[in-house]
C-alpha positions as a printed Julia matrix, in Angstrom:
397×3 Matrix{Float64}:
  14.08    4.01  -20.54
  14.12    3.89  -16.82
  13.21    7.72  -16.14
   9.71    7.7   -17.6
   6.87    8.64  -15.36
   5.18    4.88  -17.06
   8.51    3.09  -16.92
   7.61   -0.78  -16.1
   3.55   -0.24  -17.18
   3.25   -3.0   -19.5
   0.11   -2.09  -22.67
  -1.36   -3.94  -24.74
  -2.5    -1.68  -27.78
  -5.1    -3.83  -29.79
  -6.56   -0.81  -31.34
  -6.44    0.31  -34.75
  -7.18    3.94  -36.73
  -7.0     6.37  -34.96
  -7.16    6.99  -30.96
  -6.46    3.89  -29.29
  -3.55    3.93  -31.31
  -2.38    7.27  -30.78
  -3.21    6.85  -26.93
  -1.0     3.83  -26.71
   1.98    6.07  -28.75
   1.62    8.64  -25.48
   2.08    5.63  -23.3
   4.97    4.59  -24.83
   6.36    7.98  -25.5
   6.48    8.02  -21.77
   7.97    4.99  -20.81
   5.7     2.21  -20.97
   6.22   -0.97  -23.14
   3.68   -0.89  -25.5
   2.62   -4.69  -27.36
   1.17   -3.86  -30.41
  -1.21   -6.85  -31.92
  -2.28   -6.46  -34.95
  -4.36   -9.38  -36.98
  -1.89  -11.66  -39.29
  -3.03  -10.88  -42.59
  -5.07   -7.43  -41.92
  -2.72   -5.09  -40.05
  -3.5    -1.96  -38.56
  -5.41    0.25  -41.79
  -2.96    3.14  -40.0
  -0.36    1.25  -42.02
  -1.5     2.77  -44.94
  -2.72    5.88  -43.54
  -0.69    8.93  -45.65
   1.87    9.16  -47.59
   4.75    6.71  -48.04
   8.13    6.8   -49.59
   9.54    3.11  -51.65
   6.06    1.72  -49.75
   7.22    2.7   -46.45
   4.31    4.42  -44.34
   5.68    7.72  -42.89
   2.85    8.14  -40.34
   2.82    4.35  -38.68
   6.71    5.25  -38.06
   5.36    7.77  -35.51
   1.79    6.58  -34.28
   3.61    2.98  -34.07
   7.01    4.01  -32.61
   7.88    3.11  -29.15
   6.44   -0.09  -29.63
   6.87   -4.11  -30.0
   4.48   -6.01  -32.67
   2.75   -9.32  -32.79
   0.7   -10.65  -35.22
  -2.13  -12.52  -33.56
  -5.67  -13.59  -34.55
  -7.52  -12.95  -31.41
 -10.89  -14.74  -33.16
  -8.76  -17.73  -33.1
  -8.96  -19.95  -29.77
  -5.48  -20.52  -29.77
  -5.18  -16.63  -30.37
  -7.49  -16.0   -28.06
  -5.49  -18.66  -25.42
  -1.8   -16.51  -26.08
  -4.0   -12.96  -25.7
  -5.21  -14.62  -22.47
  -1.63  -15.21  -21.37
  -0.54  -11.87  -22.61
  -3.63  -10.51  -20.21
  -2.25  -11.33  -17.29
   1.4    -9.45  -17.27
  -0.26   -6.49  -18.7
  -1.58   -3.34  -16.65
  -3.53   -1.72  -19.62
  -5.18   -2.98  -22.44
  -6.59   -0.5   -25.35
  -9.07   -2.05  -27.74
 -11.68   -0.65  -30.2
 -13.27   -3.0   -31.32
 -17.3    -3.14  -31.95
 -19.25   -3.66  -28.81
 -19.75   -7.49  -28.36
 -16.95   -8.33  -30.19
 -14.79   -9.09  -27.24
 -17.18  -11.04  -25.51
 -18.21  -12.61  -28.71
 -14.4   -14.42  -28.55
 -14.76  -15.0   -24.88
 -12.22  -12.03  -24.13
 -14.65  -10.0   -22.66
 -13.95   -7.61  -19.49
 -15.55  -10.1   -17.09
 -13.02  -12.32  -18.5
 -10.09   -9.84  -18.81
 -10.63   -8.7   -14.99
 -10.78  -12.35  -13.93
  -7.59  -12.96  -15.05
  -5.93   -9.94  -13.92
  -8.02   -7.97  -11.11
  -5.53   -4.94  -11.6
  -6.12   -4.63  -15.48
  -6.84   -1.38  -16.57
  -9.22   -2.36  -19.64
 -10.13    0.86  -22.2
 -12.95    0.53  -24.63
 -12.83    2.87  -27.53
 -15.86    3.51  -29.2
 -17.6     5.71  -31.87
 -20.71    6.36  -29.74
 -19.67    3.83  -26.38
 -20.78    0.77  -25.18
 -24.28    0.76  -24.9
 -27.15    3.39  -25.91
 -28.97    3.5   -29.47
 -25.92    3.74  -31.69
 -23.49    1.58  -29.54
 -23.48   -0.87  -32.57
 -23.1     1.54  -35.19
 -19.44    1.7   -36.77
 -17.59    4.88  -35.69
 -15.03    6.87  -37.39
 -13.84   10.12  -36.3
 -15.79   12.25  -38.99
 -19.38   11.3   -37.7
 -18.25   12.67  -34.3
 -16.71   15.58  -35.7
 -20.25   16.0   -37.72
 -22.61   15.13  -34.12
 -20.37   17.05  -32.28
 -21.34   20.4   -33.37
 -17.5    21.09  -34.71
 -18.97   20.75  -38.27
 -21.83   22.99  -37.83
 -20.11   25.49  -36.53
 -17.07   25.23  -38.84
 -17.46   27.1   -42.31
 -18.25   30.26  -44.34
 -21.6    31.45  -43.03
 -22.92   31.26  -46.36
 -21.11   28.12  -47.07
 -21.52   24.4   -46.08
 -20.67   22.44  -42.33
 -16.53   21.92  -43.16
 -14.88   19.08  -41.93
 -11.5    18.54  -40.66
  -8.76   17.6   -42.99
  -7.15   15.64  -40.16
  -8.08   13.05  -37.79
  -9.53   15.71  -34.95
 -11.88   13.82  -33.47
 -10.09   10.69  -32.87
  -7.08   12.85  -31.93
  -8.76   14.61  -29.28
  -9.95   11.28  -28.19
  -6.72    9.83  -28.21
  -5.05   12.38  -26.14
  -8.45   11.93  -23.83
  -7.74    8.12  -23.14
  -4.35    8.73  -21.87
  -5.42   11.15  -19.38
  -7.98    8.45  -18.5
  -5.46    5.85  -18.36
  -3.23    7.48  -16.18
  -6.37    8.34  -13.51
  -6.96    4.65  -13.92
  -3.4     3.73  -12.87
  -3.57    6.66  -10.02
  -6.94    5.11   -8.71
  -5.33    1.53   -8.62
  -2.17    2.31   -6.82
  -5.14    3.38   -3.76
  -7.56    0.78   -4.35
  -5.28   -2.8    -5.58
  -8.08   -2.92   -8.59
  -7.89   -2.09  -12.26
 -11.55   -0.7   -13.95
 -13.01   -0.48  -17.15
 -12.56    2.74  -19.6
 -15.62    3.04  -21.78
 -14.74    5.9   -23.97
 -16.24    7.12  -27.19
 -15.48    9.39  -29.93
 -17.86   11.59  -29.47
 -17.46   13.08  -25.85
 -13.87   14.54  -25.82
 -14.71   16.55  -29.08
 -17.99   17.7   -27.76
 -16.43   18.97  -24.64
 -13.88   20.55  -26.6
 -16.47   23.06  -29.17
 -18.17   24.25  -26.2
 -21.23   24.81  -24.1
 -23.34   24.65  -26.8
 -25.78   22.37  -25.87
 -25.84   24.14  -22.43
 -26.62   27.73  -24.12
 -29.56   25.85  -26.37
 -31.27   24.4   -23.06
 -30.82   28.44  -21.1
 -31.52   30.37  -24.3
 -33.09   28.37  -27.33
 -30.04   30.13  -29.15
 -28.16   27.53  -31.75
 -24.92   28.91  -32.59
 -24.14   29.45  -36.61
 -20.89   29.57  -38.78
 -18.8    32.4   -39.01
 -16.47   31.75  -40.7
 -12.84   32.84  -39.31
 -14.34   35.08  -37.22
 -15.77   34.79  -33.53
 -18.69   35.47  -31.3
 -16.73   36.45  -28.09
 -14.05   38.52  -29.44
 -13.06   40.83  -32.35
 -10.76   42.07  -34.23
 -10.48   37.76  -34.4
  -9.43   36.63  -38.14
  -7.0    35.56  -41.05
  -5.39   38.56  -42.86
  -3.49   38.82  -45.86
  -0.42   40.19  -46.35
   0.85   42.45  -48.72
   3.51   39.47  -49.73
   0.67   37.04  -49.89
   0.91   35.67  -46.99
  -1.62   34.89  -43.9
  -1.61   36.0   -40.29
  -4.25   35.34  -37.61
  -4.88   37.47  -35.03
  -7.09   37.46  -31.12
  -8.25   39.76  -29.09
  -9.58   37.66  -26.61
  -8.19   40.01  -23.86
  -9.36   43.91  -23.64
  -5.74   45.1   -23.26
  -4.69   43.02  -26.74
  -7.18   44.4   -28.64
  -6.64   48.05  -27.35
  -2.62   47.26  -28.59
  -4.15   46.06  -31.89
  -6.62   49.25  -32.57
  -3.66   51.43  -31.51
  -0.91   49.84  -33.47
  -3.42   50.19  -36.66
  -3.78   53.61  -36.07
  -7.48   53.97  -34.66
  -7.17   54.34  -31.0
 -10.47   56.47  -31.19
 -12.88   53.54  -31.59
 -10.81   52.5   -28.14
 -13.14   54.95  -26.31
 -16.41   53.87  -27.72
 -18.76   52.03  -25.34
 -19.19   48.98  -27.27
 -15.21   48.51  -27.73
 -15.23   47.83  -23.86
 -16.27   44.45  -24.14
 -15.72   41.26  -26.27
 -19.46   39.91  -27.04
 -20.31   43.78  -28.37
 -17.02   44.21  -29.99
 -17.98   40.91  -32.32
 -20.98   42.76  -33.21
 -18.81   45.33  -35.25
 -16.27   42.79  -36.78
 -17.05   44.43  -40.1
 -15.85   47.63  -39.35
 -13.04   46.19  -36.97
 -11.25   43.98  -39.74
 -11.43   46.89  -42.72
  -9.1    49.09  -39.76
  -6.98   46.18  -39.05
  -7.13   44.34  -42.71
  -6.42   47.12  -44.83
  -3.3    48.04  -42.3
  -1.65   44.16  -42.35
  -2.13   44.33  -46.41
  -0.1    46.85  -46.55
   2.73   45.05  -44.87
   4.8    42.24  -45.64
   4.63   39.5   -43.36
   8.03   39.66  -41.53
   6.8    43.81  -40.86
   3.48   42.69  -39.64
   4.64   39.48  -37.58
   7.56   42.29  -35.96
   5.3    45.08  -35.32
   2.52   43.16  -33.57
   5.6    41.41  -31.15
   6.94   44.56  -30.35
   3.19   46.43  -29.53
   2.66   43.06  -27.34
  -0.17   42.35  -29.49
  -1.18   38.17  -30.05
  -0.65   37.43  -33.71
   0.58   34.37  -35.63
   1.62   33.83  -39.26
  -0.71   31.24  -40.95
   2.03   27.76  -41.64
   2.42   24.86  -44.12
   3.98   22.32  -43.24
   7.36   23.4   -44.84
   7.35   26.88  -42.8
   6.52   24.57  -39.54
   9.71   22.78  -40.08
  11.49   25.72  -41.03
  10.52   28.08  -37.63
  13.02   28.41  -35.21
  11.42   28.27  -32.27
   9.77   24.95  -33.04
  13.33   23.81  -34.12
  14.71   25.15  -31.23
  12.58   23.99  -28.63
  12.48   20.89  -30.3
   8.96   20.23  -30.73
  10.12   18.62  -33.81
  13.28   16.52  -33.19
  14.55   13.77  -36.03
  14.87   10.02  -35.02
  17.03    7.74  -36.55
  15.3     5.14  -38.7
  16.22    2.23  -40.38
  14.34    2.83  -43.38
  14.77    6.68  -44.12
  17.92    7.16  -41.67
  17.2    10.76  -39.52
  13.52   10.97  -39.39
  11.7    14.02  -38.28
   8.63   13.18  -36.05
   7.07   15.58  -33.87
   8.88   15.27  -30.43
   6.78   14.14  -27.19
   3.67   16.3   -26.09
   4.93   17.47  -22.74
   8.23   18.13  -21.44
   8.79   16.82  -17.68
  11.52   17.87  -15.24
  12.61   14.82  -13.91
  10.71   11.75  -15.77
  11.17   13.34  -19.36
  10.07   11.04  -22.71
  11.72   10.22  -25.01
  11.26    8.27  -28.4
  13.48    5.21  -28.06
  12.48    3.5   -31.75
  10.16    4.0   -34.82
   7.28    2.03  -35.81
   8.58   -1.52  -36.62
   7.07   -4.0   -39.49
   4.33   -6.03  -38.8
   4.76   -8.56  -36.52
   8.38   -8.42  -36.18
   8.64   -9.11  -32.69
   6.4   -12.02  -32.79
   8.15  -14.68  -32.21
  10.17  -12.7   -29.63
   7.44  -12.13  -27.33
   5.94  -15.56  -27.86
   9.15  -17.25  -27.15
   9.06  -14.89  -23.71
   5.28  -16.99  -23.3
   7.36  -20.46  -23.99
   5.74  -20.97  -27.2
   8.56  -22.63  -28.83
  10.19  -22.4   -32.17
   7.99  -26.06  -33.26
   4.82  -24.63  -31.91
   5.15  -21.56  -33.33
   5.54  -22.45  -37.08
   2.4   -24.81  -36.34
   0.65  -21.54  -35.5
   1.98  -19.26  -38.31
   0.4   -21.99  -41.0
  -2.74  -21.81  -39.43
  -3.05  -18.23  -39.56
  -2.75  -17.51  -36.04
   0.35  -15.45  -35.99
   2.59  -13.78  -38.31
């Protein structure tokens, strides 16, 4: 694809579950030719991430598509030689492994850079590359727990809830190809590539909030609340009288006006504590009985159209079947189907972001494990001889 804002940005994506991964999917989503490397005999664990149809993983055909595989031991000197040579065509190189472990196979960034002073080298970590718990294995759900997410997530009588979804190493994901694409800004001004250190932990602790900020100012420690918020009410999940589930916000005075109108109490409009969002939160109780027991009695469809035409924010809650099913989405085509050799048209979720005049675009779907191997070696002049020498060693696949 020659219109992509990355077209001709080579990456190397030697990451596995979840965020390098997912950052390296952006990349390619957007032009660049990703190199996936995955170890011979222990592939990426994303290949068996979710559900899978016949044993074909549905998810690695999206977090994998837009990319070329290899299988290649990097722990292996020979490996560790062809990484090497792979090093210096590339411009980025994702990796998240443990600290030490690069360096440990003499691939390490003093190494990396050597070889290629305009490599753009990103670290993914659970807690970064040095500190206390740099050695400590990281997965997204201990940074969704440090993070405060957890804490704050919940029934306030019930337990810290985690995520049923990778969050954490989602948001992180997303984070590293923001990074990357600074990275490749900063080099077109300065001729040099850097090193990324990024952990789990930071973009999702950015993204709860100033918590940690209002703790130093106040000595307050926020609690759970369960749908409900702090800064702004009427703010929750309603039922419906067809048993369905709508959220609403009232983040802005002139929505939540709309909403206390459309319910049929515009008198608590004119009470001084309505006039703000902080002091509105402090009567959610009697906010959601006006607004709940006026959305129960209403299907969704009459609830969903009412709110719409009073300009009011409100959302009906969605499976994944009524996701597929909206029209908008459909429309828009924030869902778009690919065709697949396995499961013929394949719905993925479409590209993030939708650009004018360097658009993405999803050219393939995640491939088999290391079925471009011999392809890209052969591009390295390994031949066909040394190759199978390689493959019964281990090496490659």
């Amino acid at each position: 694809m020659s219109s992509g804002p990355l077209s001709g940005i080579k990456v190397i994506d030697a990451s596995t579950i979840l965020a390098g991964p997912l950052a390296c999917q952006i990349l390619g989503d957007y032009g660049a030719e990703v190199l996936k490397i995955e170890h011979p005999t222990k592939p990426d664990g994303m290949r068996g991430h979710g559900p899978s149809v016949d044993g074909v993983p549905i998810w690695w055909k999206e977090i994998a598509r837009n990319k070329r595989t290899l299988g290649l031991s990097l722990s292996a000197d020979d490996g560790a030689d062809i990484f090497r040579a792979l090093v210096a065509q590339a411009d980025v190189v994702v990796e998240n492994f443990r600290p030490g472990t690069l360096e440990r196979w003499g691939l390490g960034p003093d190494v990396l850079l050597a070889i290629n002073p305009r490599l753009i080298l990103v670290r993914v970590t659970g807690f970064g590359q040095s500190g206390p718990y740099a050695s400590r294995a990281g997965f997204g759900t201990l940074a969704e727990s440090m993070s405060g997410f957890a804490h704050l997530t919940g029934q306030p009588d019930g337990p810290p809830t985690l995520p049923a979804f990778g969050l954490a190493d989602s948001i992180c994901g997303i984070a590293a190809s923001s990074a990357i694409s600074m990275a490749l800004l900063a080099r077109e001004r300065s001729g040099e590539g850097q090193v990324i250190d990024l952990d789990l932990l930071s973009p999702i602790m950015t993204a709860v909030g100033p918590g940690p900020t209002v703790y130093q100012q106040t000595g307050s420690v926020g609690m759970r609340h369960g749908n409900r918020s702090t800064n702004n009410a009427p703010r929750n999940t309603y039922r419906t009288s067809d048993d369905h589930w709508v959220a609403i916000s009232t983040s802005a005075q002139a929505i939540a006006e709309r909403v206390l109108t459309l319910v049929g109490h515009p008198e608590v409009i004119d009470e001084p504590w309505f006039a703000a969002g902080n002091t509105r939160a402090e009567h959610a109780d009697e906010l959601d009985e006006m607004v709940g027991s006026w959305i129960g009695a209403r299907t969704r469809d009459e609830v969903v159209e009412a709110f719409t035409e009073a300009g009011a924010a409100i959302a009906p809650i969605y499976s994944a079947k009524e996701i597929v099913e909206d029209p908008h989405i459909r429309e828009t085509e924030m869902l778009t189907e690919v065709d697949d050799d396995d499961f013929g048209p394949l719905l993925q979720h479409n590209v993030m972001w939708r650009m004018s005049t360097t658009p993405g675009a999803i050219r393939f779907t995640g491939r088999p494990h290391g079925a471009d191997t011999d392809a890209v070696l052969d591009d390295l002049g390994i031949g066909a001889d040394l190759r199978a020498e390689l493959r019964t060693r281990g090496v490659i696949s």
